[in-house]
Amino acid sequence: MPAIMHQAIAEHAGILLIMAEQQATEGPITPRASDYAQWYQDIIAAAELVDQAPVRGCWILRPNGYGIWEAIQRDLDRRFRRLGVQNAYFPLLIPQSFITREAEHVEGFSPELAVVTHAGGDELEEPLVVRPTSETVIWATLRRWIRSHRDLPLLLNQWANVVRWEKRPRAFLRTTEFLWQEGHTAHATPEDARRFALTMLRTYEDFADQVLCLAPIVGEKPAHERFPGAVATFTLEPMMQDGRALQAGTSHDLGANFARAFDVTYQGEDGASHPVYATSWGVSTRTIGGVLMAHGDDRGAIFPPSVAPTQVAIVPVPGRDEASTRAVEAAAAEAQAQLTAAGHRVAVDNRPGLRPGAKFFHWERRGAPLRLEIGPRDVDANQAVAVTRHDGQKRRVPLSGLVPAVADLLGTVRTELSTRARAFREARTKAVEDRAELEAAVTEGYALARWCERKSCAEEIQAVTRATIRCYPFEWRDDRYLPLPDDPGPCAWCGEPATRRVIIGRAY
RNA sequence: CGGGGAGUAGCUCAGCCCGGUAGAGCACCACGUUUGGGACGUGGGGGUCGGAGGUUCAAGUCCUCUCUCCCCGACCA
């Protein structure tokens, strides 16, 4: 719960309001500019997305928060199926010995493992780990499922929870337990695996851009930032409103590393035995944190229409007499019925004892992208006042043509959020040539800098600037990802020869 | 794991220095008047003061120990 100790003075509608200290869910929101971390916590509380759990690092997802995840699931799941991916489910508990099979994998994950040593009243002969990811148990299984080239490609996904013991948890962004999907595929050739990993990256990029409106930078991680056990890791790096990066999804080309560790081979058309090539890819509840940090403002959360728990909030404005009030209520109910039938998530705010203004603020805090006000004057004119959350613009929409008008407005909101995020990121991404420019750039956003590709240099950059190499950025052209053209010159940090530019930024 | 804070009503806090019947604002419940950008009146409910031990006639307050949470850094989807 946020510690709101100040009295916020907010200018609103031309008058100064002094807002008293209040309950977290109803209280003032710390301005983004004065304390970004506190602002983040405040808007989560205001939108009632999570509640505190009894275990540190864990959060309860309240209906609003979980609703966003459900919307993400629906959208991604459709995309996966379109690519021929099938859902399956593998167990939560994994024998500890599995984790140790792939050398880098162990090294990468052992510090974060939760281990079960006792069960059924006895000490276990072999401890079980709570999955931090499922490569090991899946590849132990695929050994039985893959015999012939005809079994490939094998495209699996699972919706699951995983546990990684985190030193410093933050709601959505870094939680001990989190929800995600993890895709795992098996291919006959390294080229097939690479191609699929990139197809998935493109799928994620489209989702992040069109659905979450995050306008991410897309690219490949440098070697030292790869997933433990991968030969290549591809990433989405949207920029948050404080200029920091959030890794919002990854797709890995695992080469034959896991197949080798779990001894998985297939018999080819040539009759010989061949290694199997793998990918894995995931998007987690962390992206919800990204949506909050990318779009929210000082009034609270702003959700892109397709993932908003409530897309349209209808606020009836009572009339002076009972008859007009009843007419307003009827019009609100009718509007809700029509919009719900059209597939929208709609709430009518019928709470008694609250004035319309209080309800306007309420739904703004909760991030509803569109508000419809219906009062006696609107009923007379057969219209509603539509207010878009992200820019506060008011429009009149006809009650007779409400469904197409709302669909149109929600589409406009989506486009504008996406455009706004892209413009923000582009304005705060600077090509830099030397240390001074790099240091300045990462305090505002991303630096596009030549880098010598040495880990030690990256570590020095991080030690001094707190920024990390986010990725080698890609461009989507002619239906495929292309790295930036080589651009030889001195490394922006150490001056040694470099051939490529990377995105450098501070990250969550 | 290092460095800082903080634990008293659902929330934000006061009370502690100087021990003496548990407080405020907001929230919540009821009724009434209101209602186009955060309404008001009247009445009401709500607490083993994070936990354990100690000092004392008496502990929210003093002493000792302990637990938890938050913020800042190193590890991470």
Coordinates of C-alpha atoms (C1' of nucleotides) in Angstrom, one line a residue:
Chain A
M1 CA 0.0 0.0 0.0
P2 CA 1.3 3.4 -0.9
A3 CA 2.3 5.8 1.8
I4 CA 0.7 8.9 0.8
M5 CA 1.9 11.5 3.2
H6 CA 1.5 14.6 1.2
Q7 CA -1.5 16.8 0.5
A8 CA -1.7 16.9 -3.3
I9 CA -2.8 20.1 -4.8
A10 CA -4.3 19.5 -8.2
E11 CA -5.4 21.9 -10.7
H12 CA -8.6 20.8 -12.3
A13 CA -11.2 22.4 -14.5
G14 CA -9.8 25.8 -13.7
I15 CA -10.2 25.6 -10.0
L16 CA -7.8 24.4 -7.3
L17 CA -8.9 21.4 -5.4
I18 CA -7.3 20.4 -2.2
M19 CA -7.5 16.7 -1.9
A20 CA -7.2 15.3 1.6
E21 CA -5.3 12.1 2.4
Q22 CA -7.5 9.2 1.6
Q23 CA -7.8 5.5 1.3
A24 CA -5.4 4.1 -1.2
T25 CA -8.0 3.0 -3.7
E26 CA -9.7 6.4 -3.5
G27 CA -6.9 8.6 -2.5
P28 CA -4.7 11.0 -4.6
I29 CA -2.2 9.6 -7.1
T30 CA 1.4 10.7 -6.7
P31 CA 2.3 12.7 -9.8
R32 CA 4.3 10.7 -12.2
A33 CA 6.9 13.4 -12.5
S34 CA 7.6 13.6 -8.8
D35 CA 8.0 9.9 -7.9
Y36 CA 7.6 7.4 -10.7
A37 CA 7.8 4.3 -8.5
Q38 CA 5.2 5.6 -6.1
W39 CA 3.0 6.7 -9.0
Y40 CA 3.2 3.2 -10.4
Q41 CA 2.1 1.7 -7.1
D42 CA -0.7 4.3 -6.7
I43 CA -2.3 3.7 -10.1
I44 CA -2.3 -0.1 -9.4
A45 CA -4.0 0.5 -6.1
A46 CA -6.4 3.0 -7.7
A47 CA -7.4 0.6 -10.5
E48 CA -7.8 -2.3 -7.9
L49 CA -5.6 -4.6 -9.9
V50 CA -3.8 -6.5 -7.2
D51 CA -3.9 -7.0 -3.4
Q52 CA -1.1 -7.9 -1.1
A53 CA -0.5 -11.6 -0.5
P54 CA 0.7 -13.0 2.8
V55 CA 4.0 -14.1 1.1
R56 CA 6.5 -11.5 0.1
G57 CA 7.0 -11.1 -3.6
C58 CA 3.5 -12.6 -4.4
W59 CA 0.5 -10.6 -5.3
I60 CA -3.2 -11.5 -5.5
L61 CA -4.6 -10.6 -8.9
R62 CA -8.0 -9.0 -8.3
P63 CA -10.7 -9.4 -10.9
N64 CA -9.6 -6.2 -12.7
G65 CA -6.0 -7.3 -12.9
Y66 CA -6.8 -10.9 -13.8
G67 CA -9.3 -9.6 -16.4
I68 CA -6.4 -7.9 -18.3
W69 CA -4.5 -11.2 -18.3
E70 CA -7.5 -13.0 -19.6
A71 CA -7.8 -10.5 -22.5
I72 CA -4.1 -11.0 -23.2
Q73 CA -4.6 -14.8 -23.1
R74 CA -7.5 -14.7 -25.5
D75 CA -5.6 -12.7 -28.0
L76 CA -2.3 -14.5 -27.9
D77 CA -3.9 -17.9 -27.8
R78 CA -5.7 -17.1 -31.1
R79 CA -2.4 -16.1 -32.7
F80 CA -0.7 -19.3 -31.5
R81 CA -3.4 -21.5 -32.9
R82 CA -3.2 -19.8 -36.2
L83 CA 0.4 -20.8 -36.4
G84 CA -0.5 -24.4 -35.7
V85 CA 0.6 -24.4 -32.0
Q86 CA -1.3 -26.8 -29.7
N87 CA -1.8 -26.2 -26.0
A88 CA -0.7 -28.8 -23.4
Y89 CA 0.2 -28.8 -19.8
F90 CA 3.3 -30.0 -18.0
P91 CA 3.6 -30.4 -14.2
L92 CA 4.5 -27.7 -11.7
L93 CA 7.1 -29.9 -9.9
I94 CA 10.3 -30.9 -11.6
P95 CA 12.9 -33.3 -10.3
Q96 CA 15.9 -31.3 -9.3
S97 CA 18.2 -33.5 -11.4
F98 CA 16.4 -32.3 -14.6
I99 CA 17.4 -28.8 -14.0
T100 CA 21.1 -29.7 -13.8
R101 CA 21.1 -31.5 -17.2
E102 CA 21.8 -28.4 -19.3
A103 CA 24.9 -26.7 -17.9
E104 CA 24.1 -23.0 -18.6
H105 CA 20.5 -23.6 -17.6
V106 CA 21.4 -24.7 -14.1
E107 CA 23.8 -21.8 -13.7
G108 CA 21.2 -19.3 -14.9
F109 CA 18.3 -20.6 -12.7
S110 CA 19.7 -22.1 -9.5
P111 CA 19.8 -18.9 -7.6
E112 CA 16.1 -18.4 -8.1
L113 CA 14.8 -21.9 -7.5
A114 CA 12.2 -22.8 -4.9
V115 CA 12.8 -26.4 -3.8
V116 CA 10.4 -28.8 -2.2
T117 CA 12.3 -31.1 0.2
H118 CA 9.5 -32.5 2.2
A119 CA 6.1 -33.9 1.2
G120 CA 3.6 -36.3 2.6
G121 CA 5.2 -35.9 6.0
D122 CA 8.5 -37.3 4.9
E123 CA 11.7 -35.9 3.5
L124 CA 11.9 -36.6 -0.3
E125 CA 14.6 -38.8 -1.7
E126 CA 15.1 -36.3 -4.5
P127 CA 14.1 -32.7 -4.0
L128 CA 11.6 -31.2 -6.4
V129 CA 11.9 -27.7 -7.8
V130 CA 9.0 -25.5 -8.5
R131 CA 9.3 -24.8 -12.2
P132 CA 11.1 -21.6 -13.1
T133 CA 10.4 -22.5 -16.7
S134 CA 9.7 -25.9 -18.3
E135 CA 12.3 -26.6 -20.9
T136 CA 13.7 -29.5 -18.9
V137 CA 10.5 -31.4 -18.2
I138 CA 9.3 -30.8 -21.7
W139 CA 12.4 -32.0 -23.3
A140 CA 12.6 -35.1 -21.1
T141 CA 9.1 -35.8 -22.5
L142 CA 9.7 -34.9 -26.1
R143 CA 12.3 -37.7 -26.1
R144 CA 9.4 -40.1 -26.1
W145 CA 7.3 -38.1 -28.6
I146 CA 9.9 -37.5 -31.3
R147 CA 11.0 -40.5 -33.4
S148 CA 10.8 -39.5 -37.0
H149 CA 11.1 -36.4 -39.1
R150 CA 7.3 -36.9 -39.6
D151 CA 6.9 -35.9 -35.9
L152 CA 8.4 -32.5 -36.7
P153 CA 7.8 -29.7 -36.3
L154 CA 6.2 -30.2 -32.9
L155 CA 4.6 -27.0 -31.7
L156 CA 3.5 -26.7 -28.1
N157 CA 2.4 -24.0 -25.7
Q158 CA 1.3 -24.0 -22.1
W159 CA -0.4 -21.4 -20.0
A160 CA 1.2 -21.8 -16.6
N161 CA 2.5 -20.2 -13.4
V162 CA 6.2 -20.3 -12.7
V163 CA 8.2 -19.3 -9.6
R164 CA 11.5 -17.5 -9.6
W165 CA 12.7 -16.3 -6.2
E166 CA 13.3 -12.6 -6.7
K167 CA 15.4 -10.4 -4.4
R168 CA 13.4 -7.3 -5.2
P169 CA 9.8 -7.8 -6.2
R170 CA 7.5 -5.3 -7.7
A171 CA 3.9 -5.8 -8.6
F172 CA 3.6 -7.2 -12.1
L173 CA 7.1 -6.4 -13.1
R174 CA 9.0 -8.8 -10.9
T175 CA 6.9 -11.2 -8.9
T176 CA 8.0 -14.4 -7.2
E177 CA 5.2 -16.3 -8.8
F178 CA 3.9 -15.1 -12.2
L179 CA 1.6 -16.2 -14.9
W180 CA 2.8 -16.7 -18.5
Q181 CA 2.6 -18.7 -21.5
E182 CA 5.7 -20.7 -22.6
G183 CA 5.9 -22.1 -26.0
H184 CA 8.2 -24.9 -26.9
T185 CA 8.8 -26.2 -30.4
A186 CA 11.0 -28.9 -31.9
H187 CA 12.3 -28.7 -35.5
A188 CA 14.3 -30.8 -37.9
T189 CA 16.9 -28.2 -38.8
P190 CA 18.6 -25.2 -37.2
E191 CA 17.1 -23.0 -40.0
D192 CA 13.6 -24.1 -39.2
A193 CA 14.1 -23.4 -35.5
R194 CA 15.6 -20.0 -36.2
R195 CA 12.8 -19.2 -38.6
F196 CA 10.1 -20.1 -36.0
A197 CA 11.8 -18.2 -33.3
L198 CA 11.6 -15.1 -35.5
T199 CA 8.0 -15.8 -36.5
M200 CA 7.1 -15.8 -32.9
L201 CA 9.0 -12.6 -32.3
R202 CA 7.0 -11.0 -35.1
T203 CA 3.8 -12.4 -33.6
Y204 CA 4.7 -10.8 -30.3
E205 CA 5.7 -7.6 -31.9
D206 CA 2.3 -7.3 -33.6
F207 CA 0.5 -8.2 -30.4
A208 CA 2.5 -5.7 -28.4
D209 CA 2.0 -3.0 -31.0
Q210 CA -1.6 -3.6 -32.1
V211 CA -3.1 -4.8 -28.8
L212 CA -1.0 -3.3 -26.0
C213 CA 0.0 -0.2 -28.0
L214 CA 3.6 -0.4 -26.7
A215 CA 5.5 0.4 -29.8
P216 CA 8.4 -1.8 -28.8
I217 CA 11.9 -1.9 -30.2
V218 CA 12.6 -5.4 -31.4
G219 CA 15.9 -7.1 -31.7
E220 CA 18.4 -9.7 -30.6
K221 CA 20.0 -9.9 -27.1
P222 CA 23.8 -9.7 -26.9
A223 CA 25.5 -13.0 -26.0
H224 CA 25.7 -12.3 -22.2
E225 CA 22.0 -11.4 -22.0
R226 CA 20.8 -14.7 -23.6
F227 CA 18.4 -17.1 -22.0
P228 CA 20.4 -19.8 -20.1
G229 CA 20.8 -22.5 -22.7
A230 CA 19.9 -20.5 -25.8
V231 CA 22.0 -19.9 -28.9
A232 CA 20.0 -16.7 -29.7
T233 CA 17.5 -14.7 -27.7
F234 CA 15.1 -12.2 -29.4
T235 CA 13.4 -9.6 -27.4
L236 CA 10.7 -6.8 -27.3
E237 CA 11.9 -3.7 -25.6
P238 CA 9.1 -1.1 -25.2
M239 CA 10.0 2.2 -23.5
M240 CA 8.2 3.2 -20.4
Q241 CA 7.3 6.9 -19.7
D242 CA 10.3 7.4 -17.5
G243 CA 12.5 6.4 -20.5
R244 CA 13.4 3.0 -19.1
A245 CA 13.1 -0.3 -21.0
L246 CA 10.9 -3.2 -20.1
Q247 CA 11.6 -6.6 -21.6
A248 CA 8.1 -7.5 -22.6
G249 CA 8.5 -10.8 -24.3
T250 CA 11.3 -13.1 -25.5
S251 CA 11.7 -15.7 -28.2
H252 CA 14.7 -18.1 -28.0
D253 CA 16.5 -20.2 -30.6
L254 CA 17.7 -23.0 -28.4
G255 CA 19.7 -24.8 -31.1
A256 CA 20.2 -28.4 -30.2
N257 CA 21.2 -27.6 -26.6
F258 CA 18.2 -29.1 -24.9
A259 CA 17.8 -31.9 -27.3
R260 CA 21.4 -32.9 -26.7
A261 CA 21.0 -32.6 -22.9
F262 CA 18.0 -34.8 -22.9
D263 CA 19.2 -37.0 -25.8
V264 CA 16.4 -36.3 -28.2
T265 CA 17.0 -37.3 -31.8
Y266 CA 14.9 -38.1 -34.9
Q267 CA 15.4 -40.4 -37.8
G268 CA 15.5 -38.5 -41.1
E269 CA 14.4 -39.5 -44.5
D270 CA 17.9 -40.6 -45.0
G271 CA 17.5 -43.2 -42.3
A272 CA 20.2 -41.6 -40.1
S273 CA 19.7 -40.1 -36.7
H274 CA 19.7 -36.3 -36.4
P275 CA 19.7 -33.8 -33.5
V276 CA 16.4 -31.9 -32.8
Y277 CA 16.4 -28.1 -32.8
A278 CA 14.3 -26.1 -30.4
T279 CA 12.7 -22.8 -29.7
S280 CA 11.0 -21.4 -26.6
W281 CA 9.1 -18.2 -26.2
G282 CA 7.1 -16.4 -23.5
V283 CA 5.0 -13.5 -22.5
S284 CA 4.1 -13.0 -18.9
T285 CA 1.9 -10.9 -16.6
R286 CA 4.8 -8.5 -16.5
T287 CA 3.4 -7.0 -19.7
I288 CA 0.5 -5.7 -17.6
G289 CA 3.1 -3.6 -15.8
G290 CA 4.4 -2.4 -19.1
V291 CA 0.9 -1.3 -20.2
L292 CA 0.5 0.6 -17.0
M293 CA 3.8 2.4 -17.2
A294 CA 3.6 3.1 -20.9
H295 CA 0.1 4.6 -20.9
G296 CA -1.0 5.7 -17.4
D297 CA -1.1 9.4 -16.4
D298 CA -1.5 11.4 -13.2
R299 CA -5.2 10.5 -13.1
G300 CA -4.6 6.8 -13.1
A301 CA -4.3 3.9 -15.4
I302 CA -5.2 4.0 -19.1
F303 CA -5.9 0.7 -20.7
P304 CA -5.8 0.0 -24.4
P305 CA -9.4 -1.0 -25.4
S306 CA -8.7 -4.6 -26.2
V307 CA -7.3 -5.5 -22.8
A308 CA -9.3 -3.0 -20.6
P309 CA -11.2 -4.9 -17.9
T310 CA -14.0 -2.3 -18.5
Q311 CA -14.0 -0.8 -22.0
V312 CA -17.0 1.4 -21.7
A313 CA -18.2 3.0 -18.5
I314 CA -21.7 4.4 -18.6
V315 CA -22.5 7.1 -16.1
P316 CA -26.1 8.0 -15.9
V317 CA -26.8 11.6 -14.8
P318 CA -30.1 11.7 -12.8
G319 CA -32.7 14.3 -13.7
R320 CA -34.6 16.7 -11.5
D321 CA -37.7 14.6 -11.4
E322 CA -38.3 10.9 -11.1
A323 CA -39.6 10.6 -14.7
S324 CA -36.6 12.0 -16.4
T325 CA -34.3 10.0 -14.0
R326 CA -36.1 6.8 -15.0
A327 CA -35.8 7.7 -18.7
V328 CA -32.0 8.2 -18.2
E329 CA -31.7 4.8 -16.4
A330 CA -33.6 3.1 -19.2
A331 CA -31.4 4.7 -21.9
A332 CA -28.3 3.6 -19.9
A333 CA -29.5 0.1 -19.7
E334 CA -30.4 0.0 -23.3
A335 CA -26.9 1.3 -24.3
Q336 CA -25.3 -1.3 -22.1
A337 CA -27.4 -4.1 -23.6
Q338 CA -26.5 -3.1 -27.2
L339 CA -22.8 -2.7 -26.5
T340 CA -22.6 -5.9 -24.6
A341 CA -24.3 -7.7 -27.4
A342 CA -21.7 -6.2 -29.7
G343 CA -19.0 -7.9 -27.6
H344 CA -17.8 -5.0 -25.5
R345 CA -17.1 -5.0 -21.7
V346 CA -19.5 -2.4 -20.4
A347 CA -20.3 -1.2 -16.9
V348 CA -23.2 1.0 -15.9
D349 CA -22.3 3.0 -12.8
N350 CA -25.6 2.9 -10.8
R351 CA -24.1 3.3 -7.4
P352 CA -26.4 5.4 -5.3
G353 CA -25.4 8.4 -3.4
L354 CA -22.5 9.4 -5.6
R355 CA -22.7 12.4 -7.9
P356 CA -21.8 12.0 -11.5
G357 CA -18.5 13.8 -11.1
A358 CA -17.3 11.3 -8.6
K359 CA -18.1 8.5 -11.0
F360 CA -16.2 10.2 -13.8
F361 CA -13.1 10.3 -11.6
H362 CA -13.7 6.7 -10.5
W363 CA -13.6 5.3 -14.0
E364 CA -10.7 7.4 -15.1
R365 CA -8.7 6.0 -12.2
R366 CA -9.6 2.5 -13.4
G367 CA -8.4 3.2 -16.9
A368 CA -11.6 2.6 -18.8
P369 CA -10.8 3.9 -22.3
L370 CA -14.2 5.3 -23.0
R371 CA -16.9 6.9 -20.8
L372 CA -20.5 7.5 -21.9
E373 CA -22.4 10.1 -20.0
I374 CA -26.2 9.9 -20.4
G375 CA -28.3 12.6 -18.8
P376 CA -31.8 14.0 -19.3
R377 CA -30.6 16.5 -21.9
D378 CA -29.0 13.6 -23.8
V379 CA -32.1 11.5 -23.6
D380 CA -34.1 14.4 -25.1
A381 CA -31.5 14.7 -27.9
N382 CA -31.2 10.9 -28.4
Q383 CA -27.4 11.1 -27.8
A384 CA -24.7 10.4 -25.3
V385 CA -21.6 12.3 -24.4
A386 CA -18.5 10.1 -25.1
V387 CA -15.3 10.9 -23.4
T388 CA -12.0 9.3 -24.4
R389 CA -9.8 8.6 -21.3
H390 CA -6.4 9.2 -22.9
D391 CA -7.1 12.7 -24.1
G392 CA -10.2 13.8 -22.2
Q393 CA -11.9 14.7 -25.5
K394 CA -15.7 14.9 -25.5
R395 CA -17.9 14.0 -28.4
R396 CA -21.6 13.5 -29.0
V397 CA -22.6 10.2 -30.3
P398 CA -26.2 9.2 -31.4
L399 CA -27.9 6.6 -29.2
S400 CA -29.4 5.2 -32.3
G401 CA -26.0 4.4 -33.9
L402 CA -24.2 3.7 -30.7
V403 CA -22.5 0.4 -31.5
P404 CA -20.6 1.6 -34.6
A405 CA -19.8 4.9 -33.0
V406 CA -18.3 3.2 -29.9
A407 CA -16.4 0.7 -32.1
D408 CA -15.0 3.6 -34.1
L409 CA -14.0 5.5 -31.0
L410 CA -12.3 2.5 -29.4
G411 CA -10.4 2.0 -32.6
T412 CA -9.3 5.6 -32.5
V413 CA -8.1 5.2 -28.9
R414 CA -6.0 2.2 -29.9
T415 CA -4.4 4.0 -32.8
E416 CA -3.6 7.1 -30.7
L417 CA -2.1 5.2 -27.8
S418 CA 0.1 3.4 -30.2
T419 CA 1.1 6.5 -32.0
R420 CA 1.8 8.3 -28.8
A421 CA 4.0 5.5 -27.5
R422 CA 5.9 5.3 -30.7
A423 CA 6.5 9.1 -30.9
F424 CA 7.6 9.1 -27.3
R425 CA 10.1 6.3 -27.8
E426 CA 11.5 7.8 -31.0
A427 CA 11.9 11.2 -29.4
R428 CA 13.9 9.7 -26.6
T429 CA 16.1 7.4 -28.7
K430 CA 19.4 9.2 -29.6
A431 CA 22.2 8.0 -31.8
V432 CA 25.3 8.7 -29.8
E433 CA 29.0 8.7 -30.6
D434 CA 30.9 8.9 -27.3
R435 CA 30.7 8.4 -23.5
A436 CA 29.2 11.8 -22.7
E437 CA 26.5 11.4 -25.2
L438 CA 25.7 7.9 -24.1
E439 CA 25.5 8.9 -20.5
A440 CA 23.2 11.7 -21.3
A441 CA 21.0 9.6 -23.6
V442 CA 20.3 6.8 -21.1
T443 CA 19.0 9.3 -18.4
E444 CA 16.3 10.2 -20.9
G445 CA 15.7 7.0 -22.9
Y446 CA 17.6 4.8 -25.3
A447 CA 21.1 5.3 -26.8
L448 CA 21.7 3.9 -30.2
A449 CA 25.4 3.3 -29.9
R450 CA 28.3 1.4 -31.4
W451 CA 29.5 -1.2 -29.1
C452 CA 32.6 -3.4 -29.2
E453 CA 30.6 -6.5 -28.1
R454 CA 32.8 -7.3 -25.2
K455 CA 31.0 -8.3 -22.0
S456 CA 33.5 -6.5 -19.8
C457 CA 32.7 -3.3 -21.6
A458 CA 29.0 -3.8 -21.1
E459 CA 29.6 -4.4 -17.4
E460 CA 31.5 -1.2 -17.2
I461 CA 28.7 0.7 -18.9
Q462 CA 26.3 -0.7 -16.4
A463 CA 28.5 0.0 -13.4
V464 CA 28.8 3.7 -14.4
T465 CA 25.5 4.5 -16.1
R466 CA 23.2 1.7 -14.7
A467 CA 22.2 1.1 -18.3
T468 CA 22.4 -2.3 -20.1
I469 CA 22.7 -3.4 -23.7
R470 CA 19.1 -4.1 -24.5
C471 CA 19.4 -5.5 -28.0
Y472 CA 20.7 -5.3 -31.6
P473 CA 17.7 -3.6 -33.1
F474 CA 15.9 -5.1 -36.0
E475 CA 13.9 -3.6 -38.8
W476 CA 10.9 -5.3 -40.4
R477 CA 11.4 -5.0 -44.2
D478 CA 10.3 -7.1 -47.2
D479 CA 8.5 -9.5 -44.9
R480 CA 11.5 -10.3 -42.6
Y481 CA 13.6 -9.0 -39.8
L482 CA 16.9 -7.3 -40.8
P483 CA 19.6 -6.2 -38.5
L484 CA 20.7 -2.6 -38.9
P485 CA 23.4 -2.3 -41.5
D486 CA 26.9 -2.5 -40.2
D487 CA 28.3 0.9 -39.1
P488 CA 31.9 0.5 -38.3
G489 CA 33.6 3.0 -36.0
P490 CA 34.8 3.3 -32.4
C491 CA 32.8 1.8 -29.5
A492 CA 30.9 4.7 -27.9
W493 CA 32.1 3.6 -24.5
C494 CA 35.7 2.3 -24.8
G495 CA 36.7 3.5 -28.2
E496 CA 37.8 0.1 -29.5
P497 CA 36.7 -0.9 -33.0
A498 CA 33.0 -1.8 -33.3
T499 CA 30.9 -2.8 -36.3
R500 CA 27.3 -2.7 -35.1
R501 CA 25.0 -0.4 -33.1
V502 CA 23.0 -1.5 -30.1
I503 CA 20.2 -0.1 -28.1
I504 CA 21.4 0.8 -24.6
G505 CA 19.1 1.8 -21.8
R506 CA 18.2 1.5 -18.2
A507 CA 15.7 -1.3 -17.6
Y508 CA 13.2 -2.7 -15.3
Chain B
rC1 C1' 22.8 -9.5 0.9
rG2 C1' 24.3 -4.0 2.1
rG3 C1' 22.1 1.1 3.2
rG4 C1' 17.6 3.9 4.8
rG5 C1' 12.5 4.2 6.7
rA6 C1' 7.9 2.3 9.0
rG7 C1' 4.5 -1.0 12.0
rU8 C1' -1.9 2.2 16.4
rA9 C1' -9.5 1.5 12.9
rG10 C1' -10.4 -0.6 6.0
rC11 C1' -6.7 3.7 4.4
rU12 C1' -3.3 7.9 5.8
rC13 C1' -1.6 9.2 10.4
rA14 C1' -1.5 11.8 15.6
rG15 C1' -0.6 10.1 20.5
rC16 C1' 5.4 7.9 22.7
rC17 C1' 10.1 12.6 24.6
rC18 C1' 7.1 13.6 29.9
rG19 C1' 3.4 6.0 31.7
rG20 C1' -2.9 7.2 34.1
rU21 C1' -10.2 5.1 30.5
rA22 C1' -7.9 4.5 22.4
rG23 C1' -7.9 9.5 18.9
rA24 C1' -8.6 12.5 14.0
rG25 C1' -9.6 12.8 8.7
rC26 C1' -11.1 9.8 4.9
rA27 C1' -13.6 5.2 3.9
rC28 C1' -17.9 2.0 5.7
rC29 C1' -23.5 1.4 7.4
rA30 C1' -28.7 3.8 8.0
rC31 C1' -32.0 7.8 6.8
rG32 C1' -32.9 12.4 4.4
rU33 C1' -31.7 16.4 1.0
rU34 C1' -28.7 16.5 -3.5
rU35 C1' -26.8 15.0 -8.6
rG36 C1' -23.9 17.5 -16.4
rG37 C1' -16.3 17.0 -13.0
rG38 C1' -14.5 14.6 -6.4
rA39 C1' -22.1 16.9 -2.3
rC40 C1' -24.1 17.9 2.5
rG41 C1' -26.8 17.0 7.2
rU42 C1' -28.0 13.7 11.3
rG43 C1' -27.2 9.1 13.6
rG44 C1' -24.1 4.6 13.8
rG45 C1' -20.4 0.3 13.5
rG46 C1' -15.4 -0.6 13.8
rG47 C1' -9.0 -1.5 17.7
rU48 C1' -6.2 -8.1 21.7
rC49 C1' -1.7 -0.3 19.5
rG50 C1' 3.0 -6.3 14.6
rG51 C1' 4.6 -10.4 18.3
rA52 C1' 7.1 -12.2 22.9
rG53 C1' 9.4 -11.1 27.4
rG54 C1' 10.6 -7.5 31.2
rU55 C1' 10.1 -2.8 34.5
rU56 C1' 5.8 -0.7 37.1
rC57 C1' 0.1 -0.1 41.3
rA58 C1' -0.5 1.0 36.0
rA59 C1' 2.7 0.2 29.3
rG60 C1' 0.4 2.3 22.7
rU61 C1' 4.1 5.2 25.6
rC62 C1' 10.1 2.9 29.1
rC63 C1' 13.8 -1.6 28.4
rU64 C1' 15.3 -6.3 25.7
rC65 C1' 14.5 -9.7 21.9
rU66 C1' 11.9 -10.9 17.5
rC67 C1' 8.8 -10.7 13.1
rU68 C1' 6.9 -8.1 8.9
rC69 C1' 6.4 -4.4 5.3
rC70 C1' 8.2 -0.2 2.1
rC71 C1' 12.2 2.6 -0.4
rC72 C1' 17.4 2.8 -2.6
rG73 C1' 21.6 -0.6 -4.7
rA74 C1' 23.9 -5.8 -6.7
rC75 C1' 20.6 -10.8 -9.4
rC76 C1' 16.3 -11.4 -12.8
rA77 C1' 10.4 -12.6 -17.6

